[in-house]
Amino acid sequence: MTLRSPAHAGRSLRPPRRPWEPRSWVAVGHRSAGKTSLAEIVLHAGRVIRQPGEIHAGSTLLDWTPESMAHEQTLGVSTAWIDIDDDTPMVWVDTPGTLSLRHEQDRALHLADGALLVVDGTKGIEHGTARVVPHLKEDRPCVVAVTKADRGLDIEDVWRLCDELTDRLGRRVAALQLPWVERGELIGLIDLLERRALRYDPERTGAWSPEPIPAALKDVVWSAAESIAEAVALTDDDLLEQYLEDLELPWPVVELGLQEAVRQGTVVPLVITSAAQRIGGKPLLSALGRFQPPHRPVAVRDSDGQTRPCAIEDGFVATVVSSGWDKEGKPFHMVRVCHGAPSRRPVRNLRTGDVVKVAKWYRLRGPRRAVVQRPGRGAWIACYDNLDLQPGDTLAEQVEVALPMPDPPVVAWWIPDDQAPGGTRERLATVAKLDPGLVVEETGAGVQLWGISEGHLQLALQRTEAWLGAPVPVYLPPVPYREVVAGPVSDVSAVLRKTGDHGLVDAFAEIHVSLAPGDPNQGLVFHDAVKDAEALPQRFRPAVQRGVARGCAKGPQGYPVTGVMLTLSHGEYDILCSTDDHFEQVGATALAKALERAGTEFVEPVCTASISVPQDCTGDVIADVAAHRGRVLALETTGCTTTLDIEQPLRELRTLPRRLSGLTGGRGDMRWELSHYRKVDKAHVATQREPCRPTLRR
């Protein structure tokens, strides 16, 4: 029988559970660079899964959603925790590489502690990789993982990649491993830190055995090790002085200095992997554990709008990273704890002001989940409660997490109400709520869905159709044409006279107007030229202007009228029966009669756009712009990228993102805005609905 002292009566002798405060690494890079396949061999090395899954078979842990399996690519943020040891839990964050969902990748990259830049060894730095590099130039721990090393990667390719990444990142990139190739085949890795060769099992089990460095590679290994020592020495004045004096550094000093330099973000290590051969999973996992980043400070915004680092007095602060549905169709929200830990104190959703109460928090491994008792700073956790949350929301008392703004939507599809299945508007609104990159805009005859790219819109539409169980027809948005006055007319009269049953006048109003063409970008210009106040009192003249404005809503050819210069020259009224409504009515009638006499012409919206394309695609893009009634206003080349400022009618600009993707292989970006209206020949006016139904780019 165990006796307890009164001081400990009723208390557990077990020490309190430590908060779960993992460090997170976010995998970023170009589409199809191998991020998910790389995650599989790392999760296998960390004993999270028994065997690495295959993307084409739909068996990977992180690409578990129906959309990801159908398109064989990552289409959302997914996480998996790895218990490296008792003191260093780690969260692997997988992100979409497709540019259609770059806002998802940017949000996760902003919140993770460290970045894992995944580079396809056969293609080098692609557009998606180059796009994310500017986000890595700050003092953030970063590791480069070169994938697909079994497809002809040699040591010279590694050196070239290190030099190019060093130039782009502005930080020294040091290779920690080299490919070990015999007779043209990758058989293992050369580990520069441990000074040994790792021969991998040819049966692709992921097992390896250490061997001495081959004699033919000893000089290469010695030179690579010196490069690592030099990179470390340049990060510390004392180490640099010792290195210049002795022309070398003790290897234990190099290892410790490298660890500190990577954590501070001054040196970027590079490792070699091959998911197909199951090579490099365990060394990469060891490297991520060795270079475990510190908790990344998150910027918050006070109620007065000032941005500052999150402080202790802010208490619990978290932000919603992504939202979605599990395999049972139940919604869940992934949250990153920025500071503090969840408690019983009420926490508010700062967007809505609602009190947020979460019953249980879970840590995730793809679709799998496990309850986490004490999530702390840096934790990526999820809740399955029915809460009004959406990505980007802050859960806190008073401070808001400052997240990067997503790129503005540039592509729109139009869904007419007369062809859409019932409930389409509601379902689209639900999908858009869980994706800040989408915008749903109500129109009179339908709804416009705005997104970053056509692939982005296609994914949203597929999710909507899966709920509705019926296809949703989509069209290019109608072009907002306008009508303008073709020529001047004068002395147009409009009279309203109504006589009741008793023979007396019940309603009377009369005006005389003149009409002239104006600037189509200015709308209505109303000029009051009535000099006889007794004929038409001042109080009736605003009603005439309202009537004219109402008449501009629809011209003789069915489109709104703009560029109207109307002059009110004379009027008559009856002191007993004239009202504002009567003069508003004759104002609309007078405009209609004047437009019928003057005739109208079409004007179309013209837009300005800024396009960024690879330099080798510049000629094709310029030719395409000219072929679609556009012109180049300015051109500037920086490095391998060309930026063009163009002007193009909206009718052609609606399909420019699709054409740009084809011309540049998905490497082009654009932003646009409405500039002005100009006259257009009736042959270029699109009066029919133009369907569009592209497939999601793989």
Phi, psi and omega in degrees: 000132181268127179260140178238145177287157180303330182294334182252008182297133178077002180253148177279139177278353180288134180295151181298145180292135179287148176297147177274102185237076183284164168261147185241139173242126180255127179272121181229159179156186183288156176300137179068019175285345177106025182296313183291319177296322176296319178300324182297315182287332176288317178295327175293319178295329178273008177061031175276323178234155182283319180221142176297138178276170180244134180296315183293336178270354181069030185248011179284153183287321189271331175267073189256349181284153179302323180294318180295319180291323181292321183263357176056045175200159180287127182235022178186164178284131180222147184230160173208130178269148180230125177270092180295312170204188185295334187258346187230072172291148184226147175242123174268126182246115178264139184229157177292138176266342180294139180295343178297333183238035183295335178293330176293317179295318182297320181295315179294321180295324180293331187260343183283157180284317181227161182243134174250105181273113184263124184237129176290117183295339180273340185241346179074212184276107179266179186299316180296327177290314180298326181294326184272345183301318179302334178285349183255006183279351177280174181283076180233134176304135183217139175233138177256128176245118178269122183257170176057041181292344180283355183259047173093013179287129177239179185295321179297323177298323179295317180297317179298320180293321177299317181295316181293318179293325177299317179294320184284320183278337185074015178225151182290125176259120184243125178285126176264347180219155175230150177289139177256108186243132174229128180053039175080004181240141177284120180247350180172201183231152170259113181273110184283332180286318181271355181054055180207165176256141180247108178268122183267153180297123179295346178279005175063045176267347184090354179282149180215161178229138180282145178220162175295157178297129176303144184301325182291344184250001185298319179295321179295318180295319180297317180295319179294321178295321176297324178295322177295315180298320179294319179298320179291318182298326182288352181265353184215130183297319180294318178294323179294320178296318178293322181292319180290331181281316184260351184061017175194166175232142174304139186298322175301325177293321178297316181296316179293319179294323178295318180300316180290322181294322179292318180296326178278350177084015181269340177231139180245113178283150179236131180237160184248137180217162172210106180292326180297322178267358183056047181249131172097000182294308181293315176299323178293318178298320178296321179294318179296325176288321180294320182260034182310121184283155171289164177299128183284124177292134182256134178281137178234161182241123179289173179297337178272004176091358181281137179261134181204166175292149178295137184243168183298322184291350179286344179071214182284124177226127179216160178226146180279120182276313182204164178224151180190200181231140177280185184294339177269003180083012180271131181289147175217162181230127176269131187234140173251122179282117181271329180198150177073200181213149178300141179222185179280352177291145181294138177239141184252147166278109188294340178287318183256340185083000181283149175283130183256123178235117182252127181288313181217146173252145181232147167259147193245146165231088187063236179277349182278153181214155177215140182294134175248124187284318185227075177291138181234196183302135179088354183286139171255108187230171183222152174233148182244020177280156181279087184241151178273075181240155174212158182306135181098348178293146176252132175256106183192181178270318189214341184252149182245135178290130181272102181262154177294144179284132177291157177300143180294146178294141183235350183238140180225143170240150181246132180242107182286143181296329185284352178239348184280143175297157178299138180087005183296315181301316182294318181291320177297321179296322179293317179297317181293330180296327181270002181221100183297345178284348180262146176227128176256122184242121181284137173234170184296322185249009181175203182222140176256132178252118182256142178208181183283329180204172178293325176298322177297315179293322180297319178297316178297321180292321178296320178295322178294315181294327178297324177287316185285333184072023181207149178291149179246118179288137180232147182225161170296143181301140176300140179283128181282073176294160176227160173252144177233157181292130182282326181198169183281148171222154183226160176051058174263125184250150175220131184231134172244118180220121178233132180247132181279182181296333182278358178088000179264155180285124179261334183215134180208137172197141179215135177220160174231131184227162171235149185230140179215151177294143178232191178286120182296346180268359182253348180077225184267131172243112184254126181240124180265109181246018179285122181261336183267099182292337179285328179288320180217102180299155183299331186290341180270345187290322174300328178294323176298317180297320178296321179294319177297317179298322177295322179291337179287348182294336181209119181268186182300331182259011172095002181246157176302151181255135178227171180064043183258123173247104185245133180244124174272112187258333184200159178198160177226151179213166175245125186296338184268327189234352180286139179226171177299321181299323180295317181286332174294321180293315180290334175297315178294321180294318180297319179295317180299317179294320180294318179295325180294321179286320184280330186080159180229156176235163181270143166233150182237154178285137177243137185242155169251141183222149173247122185241131175247122183224158172299148185300326182287350179257002187300314182299317180295321181292318179298318179295322179293319179298316180293325181288345181242044172060031178244174177212152180271126180268325181203156181216133179217134180246126177232113183065236180261009184242137177247133177250125180244132170261120185234165173232129185206143176299148183298327181302317179280329182292336180301328181257003180298319179303321179292315179295321181296320178298319179291322182288330186250003183067034180080014184256010181257147176232153179209156170222147182213164176206155179290133183254300185197176175251147175214159182294148182221146175291143183300337180294336181265007180271122179271112182255349181258156175291133183250106183289152175215128180212066178286165177262156181292126181294129179267000000 
